[in-house]
Short mmCIF file of C-alpha atoms in Angstrom, two decimals:
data_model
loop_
_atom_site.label_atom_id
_atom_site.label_comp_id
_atom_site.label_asym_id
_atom_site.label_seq_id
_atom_site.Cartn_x
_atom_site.Cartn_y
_atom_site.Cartn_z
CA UNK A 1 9.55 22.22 43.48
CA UNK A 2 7.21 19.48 43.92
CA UNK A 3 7.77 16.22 42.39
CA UNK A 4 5.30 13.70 40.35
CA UNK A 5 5.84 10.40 39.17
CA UNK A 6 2.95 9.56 36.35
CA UNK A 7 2.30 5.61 36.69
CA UNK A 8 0.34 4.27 33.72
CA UNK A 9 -0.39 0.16 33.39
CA UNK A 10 0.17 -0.23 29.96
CA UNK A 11 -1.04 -3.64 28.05
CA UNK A 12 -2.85 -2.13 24.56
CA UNK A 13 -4.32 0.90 24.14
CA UNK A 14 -2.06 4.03 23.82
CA UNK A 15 -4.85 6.80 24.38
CA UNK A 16 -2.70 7.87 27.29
CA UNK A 17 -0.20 8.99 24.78
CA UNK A 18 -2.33 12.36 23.92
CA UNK A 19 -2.70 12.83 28.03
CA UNK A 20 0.64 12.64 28.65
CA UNK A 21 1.54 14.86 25.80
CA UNK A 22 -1.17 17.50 27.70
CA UNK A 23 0.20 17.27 31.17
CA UNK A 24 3.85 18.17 29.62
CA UNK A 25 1.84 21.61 28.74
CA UNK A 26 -0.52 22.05 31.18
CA UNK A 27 0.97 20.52 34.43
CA UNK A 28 2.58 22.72 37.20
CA UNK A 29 4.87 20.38 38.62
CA UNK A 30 7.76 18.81 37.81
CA UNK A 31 6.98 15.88 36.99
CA UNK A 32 8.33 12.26 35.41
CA UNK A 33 6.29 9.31 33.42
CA UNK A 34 7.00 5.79 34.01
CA UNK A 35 5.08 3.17 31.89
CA UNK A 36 4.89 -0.03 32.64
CA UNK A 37 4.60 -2.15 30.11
CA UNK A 38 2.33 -5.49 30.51
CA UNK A 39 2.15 -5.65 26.33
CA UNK A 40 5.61 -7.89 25.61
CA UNK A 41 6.67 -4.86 22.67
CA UNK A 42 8.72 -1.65 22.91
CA UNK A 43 6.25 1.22 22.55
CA UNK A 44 7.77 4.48 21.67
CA UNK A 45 7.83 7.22 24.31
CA UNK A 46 8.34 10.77 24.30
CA UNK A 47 10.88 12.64 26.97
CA UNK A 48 10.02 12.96 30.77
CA UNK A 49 8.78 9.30 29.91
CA UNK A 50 10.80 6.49 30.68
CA UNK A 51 9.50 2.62 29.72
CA UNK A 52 9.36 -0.68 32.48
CA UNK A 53 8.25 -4.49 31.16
CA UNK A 54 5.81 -5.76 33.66
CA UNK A 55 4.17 -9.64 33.18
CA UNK A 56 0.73 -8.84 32.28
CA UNK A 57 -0.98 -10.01 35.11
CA UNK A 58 -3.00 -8.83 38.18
CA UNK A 59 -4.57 -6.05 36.38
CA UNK A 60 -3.62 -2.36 37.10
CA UNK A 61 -3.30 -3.31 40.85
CA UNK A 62 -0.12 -5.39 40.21
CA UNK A 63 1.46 -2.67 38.34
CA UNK A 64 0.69 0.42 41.04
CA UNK A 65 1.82 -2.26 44.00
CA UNK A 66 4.40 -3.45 41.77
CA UNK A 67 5.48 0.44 41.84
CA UNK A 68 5.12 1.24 45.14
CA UNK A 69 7.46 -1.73 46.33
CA UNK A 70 10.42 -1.15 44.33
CA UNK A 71 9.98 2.46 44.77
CA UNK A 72 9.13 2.24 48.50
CA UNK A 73 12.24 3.98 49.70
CA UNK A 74 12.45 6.94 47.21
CA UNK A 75 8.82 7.74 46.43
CA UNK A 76 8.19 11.55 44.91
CA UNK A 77 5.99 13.53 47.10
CA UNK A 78 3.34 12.91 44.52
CA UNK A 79 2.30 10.08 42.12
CA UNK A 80 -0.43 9.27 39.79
CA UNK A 81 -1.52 5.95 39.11
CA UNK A 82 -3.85 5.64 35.82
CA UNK A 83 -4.80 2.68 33.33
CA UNK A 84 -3.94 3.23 29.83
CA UNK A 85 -7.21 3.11 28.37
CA UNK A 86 -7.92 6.90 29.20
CA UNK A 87 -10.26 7.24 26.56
CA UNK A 88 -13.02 5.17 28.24
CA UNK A 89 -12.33 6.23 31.96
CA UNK A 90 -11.43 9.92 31.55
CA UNK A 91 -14.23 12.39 29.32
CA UNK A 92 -12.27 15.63 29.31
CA UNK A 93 -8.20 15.09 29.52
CA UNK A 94 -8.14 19.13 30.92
CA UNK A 95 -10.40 18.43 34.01
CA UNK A 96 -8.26 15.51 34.55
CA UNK A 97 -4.86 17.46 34.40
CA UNK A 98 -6.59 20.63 36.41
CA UNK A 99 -7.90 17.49 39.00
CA UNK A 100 -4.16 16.94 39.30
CA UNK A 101 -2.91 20.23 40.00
CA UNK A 102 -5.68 21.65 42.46
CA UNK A 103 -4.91 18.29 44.64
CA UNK A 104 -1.43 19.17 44.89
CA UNK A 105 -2.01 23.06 45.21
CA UNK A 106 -3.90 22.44 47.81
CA UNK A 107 -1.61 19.89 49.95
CA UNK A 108 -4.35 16.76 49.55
CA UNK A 109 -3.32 13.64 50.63
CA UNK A 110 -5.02 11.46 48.22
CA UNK A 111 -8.17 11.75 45.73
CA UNK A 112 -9.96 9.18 43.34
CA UNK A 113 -10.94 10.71 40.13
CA UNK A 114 -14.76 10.40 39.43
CA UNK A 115 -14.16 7.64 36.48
CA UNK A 116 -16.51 6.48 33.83
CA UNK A 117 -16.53 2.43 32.97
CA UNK A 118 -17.01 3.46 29.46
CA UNK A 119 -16.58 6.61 27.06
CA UNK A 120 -20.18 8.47 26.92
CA UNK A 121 -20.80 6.76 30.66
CA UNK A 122 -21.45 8.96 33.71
CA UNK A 123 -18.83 8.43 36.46
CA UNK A 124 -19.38 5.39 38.53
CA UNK A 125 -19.98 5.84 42.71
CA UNK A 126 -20.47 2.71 44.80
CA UNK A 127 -21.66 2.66 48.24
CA UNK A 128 -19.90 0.18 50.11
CA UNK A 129 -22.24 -0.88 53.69
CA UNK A 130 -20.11 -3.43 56.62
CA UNK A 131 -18.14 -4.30 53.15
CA UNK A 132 -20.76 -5.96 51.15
CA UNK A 133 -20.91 -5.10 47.67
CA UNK A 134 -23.31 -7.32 45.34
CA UNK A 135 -21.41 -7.19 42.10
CA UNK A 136 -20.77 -9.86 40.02
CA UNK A 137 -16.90 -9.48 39.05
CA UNK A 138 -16.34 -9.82 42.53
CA UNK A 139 -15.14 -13.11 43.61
CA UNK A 140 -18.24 -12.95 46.75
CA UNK A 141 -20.38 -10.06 48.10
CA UNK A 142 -17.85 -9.72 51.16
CA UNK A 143 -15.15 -10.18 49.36
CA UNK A 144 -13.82 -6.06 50.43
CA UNK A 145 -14.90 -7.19 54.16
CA UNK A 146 -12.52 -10.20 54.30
CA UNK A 147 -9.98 -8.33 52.14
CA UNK A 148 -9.52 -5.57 54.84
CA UNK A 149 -9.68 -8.19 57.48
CA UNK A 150 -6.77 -10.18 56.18
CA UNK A 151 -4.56 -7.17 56.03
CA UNK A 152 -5.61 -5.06 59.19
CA UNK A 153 -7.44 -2.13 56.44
CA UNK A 154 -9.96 0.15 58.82
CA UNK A 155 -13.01 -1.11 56.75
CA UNK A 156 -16.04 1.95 57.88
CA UNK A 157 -19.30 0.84 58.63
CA UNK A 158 -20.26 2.63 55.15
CA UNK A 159 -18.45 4.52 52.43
CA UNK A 160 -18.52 5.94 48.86
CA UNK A 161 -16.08 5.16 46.65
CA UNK A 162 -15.26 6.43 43.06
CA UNK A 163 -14.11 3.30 40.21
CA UNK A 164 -11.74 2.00 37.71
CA UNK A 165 -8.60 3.31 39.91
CA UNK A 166 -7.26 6.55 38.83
CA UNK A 167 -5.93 8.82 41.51
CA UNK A 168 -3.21 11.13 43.10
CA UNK A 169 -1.59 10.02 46.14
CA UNK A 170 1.04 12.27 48.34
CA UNK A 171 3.66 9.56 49.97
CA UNK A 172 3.08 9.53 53.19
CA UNK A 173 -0.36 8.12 52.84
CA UNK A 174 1.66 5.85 50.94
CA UNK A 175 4.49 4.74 54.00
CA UNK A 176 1.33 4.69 56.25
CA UNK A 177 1.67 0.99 55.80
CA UNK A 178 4.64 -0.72 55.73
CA UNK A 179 6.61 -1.78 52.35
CA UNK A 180 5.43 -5.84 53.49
CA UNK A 181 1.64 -4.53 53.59
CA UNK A 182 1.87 -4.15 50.07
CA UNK A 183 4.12 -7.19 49.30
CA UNK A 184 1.72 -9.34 50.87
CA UNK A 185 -1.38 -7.21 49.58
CA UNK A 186 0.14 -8.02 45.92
CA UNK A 187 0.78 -11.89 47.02
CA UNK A 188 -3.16 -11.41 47.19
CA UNK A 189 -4.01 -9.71 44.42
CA UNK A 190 -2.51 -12.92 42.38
CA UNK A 191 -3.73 -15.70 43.94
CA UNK A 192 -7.13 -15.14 42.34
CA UNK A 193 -8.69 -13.22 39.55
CA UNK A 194 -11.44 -11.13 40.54
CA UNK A 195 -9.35 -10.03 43.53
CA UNK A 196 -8.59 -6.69 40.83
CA UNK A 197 -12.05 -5.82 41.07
CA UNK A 198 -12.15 -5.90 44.95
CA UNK A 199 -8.40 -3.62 44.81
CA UNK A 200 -10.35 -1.27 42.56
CA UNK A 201 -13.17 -0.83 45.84
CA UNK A 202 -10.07 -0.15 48.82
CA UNK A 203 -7.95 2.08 47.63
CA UNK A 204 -9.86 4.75 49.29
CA UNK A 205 -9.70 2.83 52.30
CA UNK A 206 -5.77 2.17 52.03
CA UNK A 207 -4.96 5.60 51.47
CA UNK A 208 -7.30 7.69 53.45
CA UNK A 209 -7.04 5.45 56.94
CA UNK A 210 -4.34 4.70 59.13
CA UNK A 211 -3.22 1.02 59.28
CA UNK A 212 -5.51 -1.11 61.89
CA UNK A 213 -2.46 -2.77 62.58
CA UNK A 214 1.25 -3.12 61.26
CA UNK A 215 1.73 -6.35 59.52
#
């Protein structure tokens, strides 16, 4: 049967609680949660859901690379990577589950869930053209261009990407780069602040491209 690992960033707001509780009814797969915990305090957990202490830094990019590097070697076929604050991002916790499931019944390789910045919010899609993007929690407007430059990411003339980082990735879009891509992508992530933001704009591009070059 296929496997799932649920990844949720955890710092301090425990919506995610009631959407875990729904995928343990609703979800076809076998699946296990692992929640890594950026708050500093023991949360309690229910089964199928184990609990990791993370430093609470790099935003909900540290904790998904964090995962993917100590998990490199033994990935399950499937994981999902989600921020705890599900509330704001997701509007209807059954579309998100059913999300889940068709990507997997279907074989997908990877999909960004159309994500609201705030509850009540439409979803938010950003077109990104030769890697400019004028926003203003980005460190500069080519900040994704010389991201994907550094690390050898295909960067397309244009694309459309979905926000605030909640997806479903198969692992072998994940071992498409290897394990010192992402321990030098994290390395990255920390040495400045609003490099989050510019994470939250390439994980299409990570996951849907093969490598421009091995690292």
């Amino acid at each position: 049967m296929t496997s799932c690992d649920i990844i949720v960033s955890y710092y301090n707001n425990k919506n995610f609680l009631e959407l875990l509780d729904l995928f343990g009814n609703k979800f076809l797969y076998n699946y296990k949660g692992i929640v890594y915990n950026k708050s500093g305090y023991e949360i309690m957990l229910k089964n199928h859901t184990i609990q990791k202490h993370l430093d609470n830094i790099g935003r909900e990019g540290a904790t998904y690379l964090n995962h993917i590097i100590n998990n490199y070697n033994n990935l399950s076929e499937y994981t999902i990577f989600m921020q705890d604050d599900t509330n704001d991002h997701i509007s209807d916790y059954n579309k998100f589950i059913n999300f889940c499931n068709n990507i997997i019944n279907k074989k997908q390789q990877f999909a960004l869930y159309p994500s609201s910045w705030r509850r009540g919010h439409r979803p938010v899609l950003r077109t990104i053209t030769n890697g400019i993007c004028d926003l203003h929690t980005l460190p500069s407007k080519d900040s994704i261009k010389i991201c994907c430059e550094k690390h050898g990411i295909n960067l397309p003339k244009q694309y459309t990407t979905e926000t605030c980082a909640f997806f479903i990735c198969h692992k072998n879009s994940i071992l498409n780069y290897e394990k010192k891509f992402y321990i030098k992508l994290l390395e990255w992530l920390l040495s400045e602040d609003g490099n989050g933001y510019v994470l939250e704009h390439i994980w299409k591009l990570i996951f849907t491209h093969k490598a421009a070059f091995k690292c």
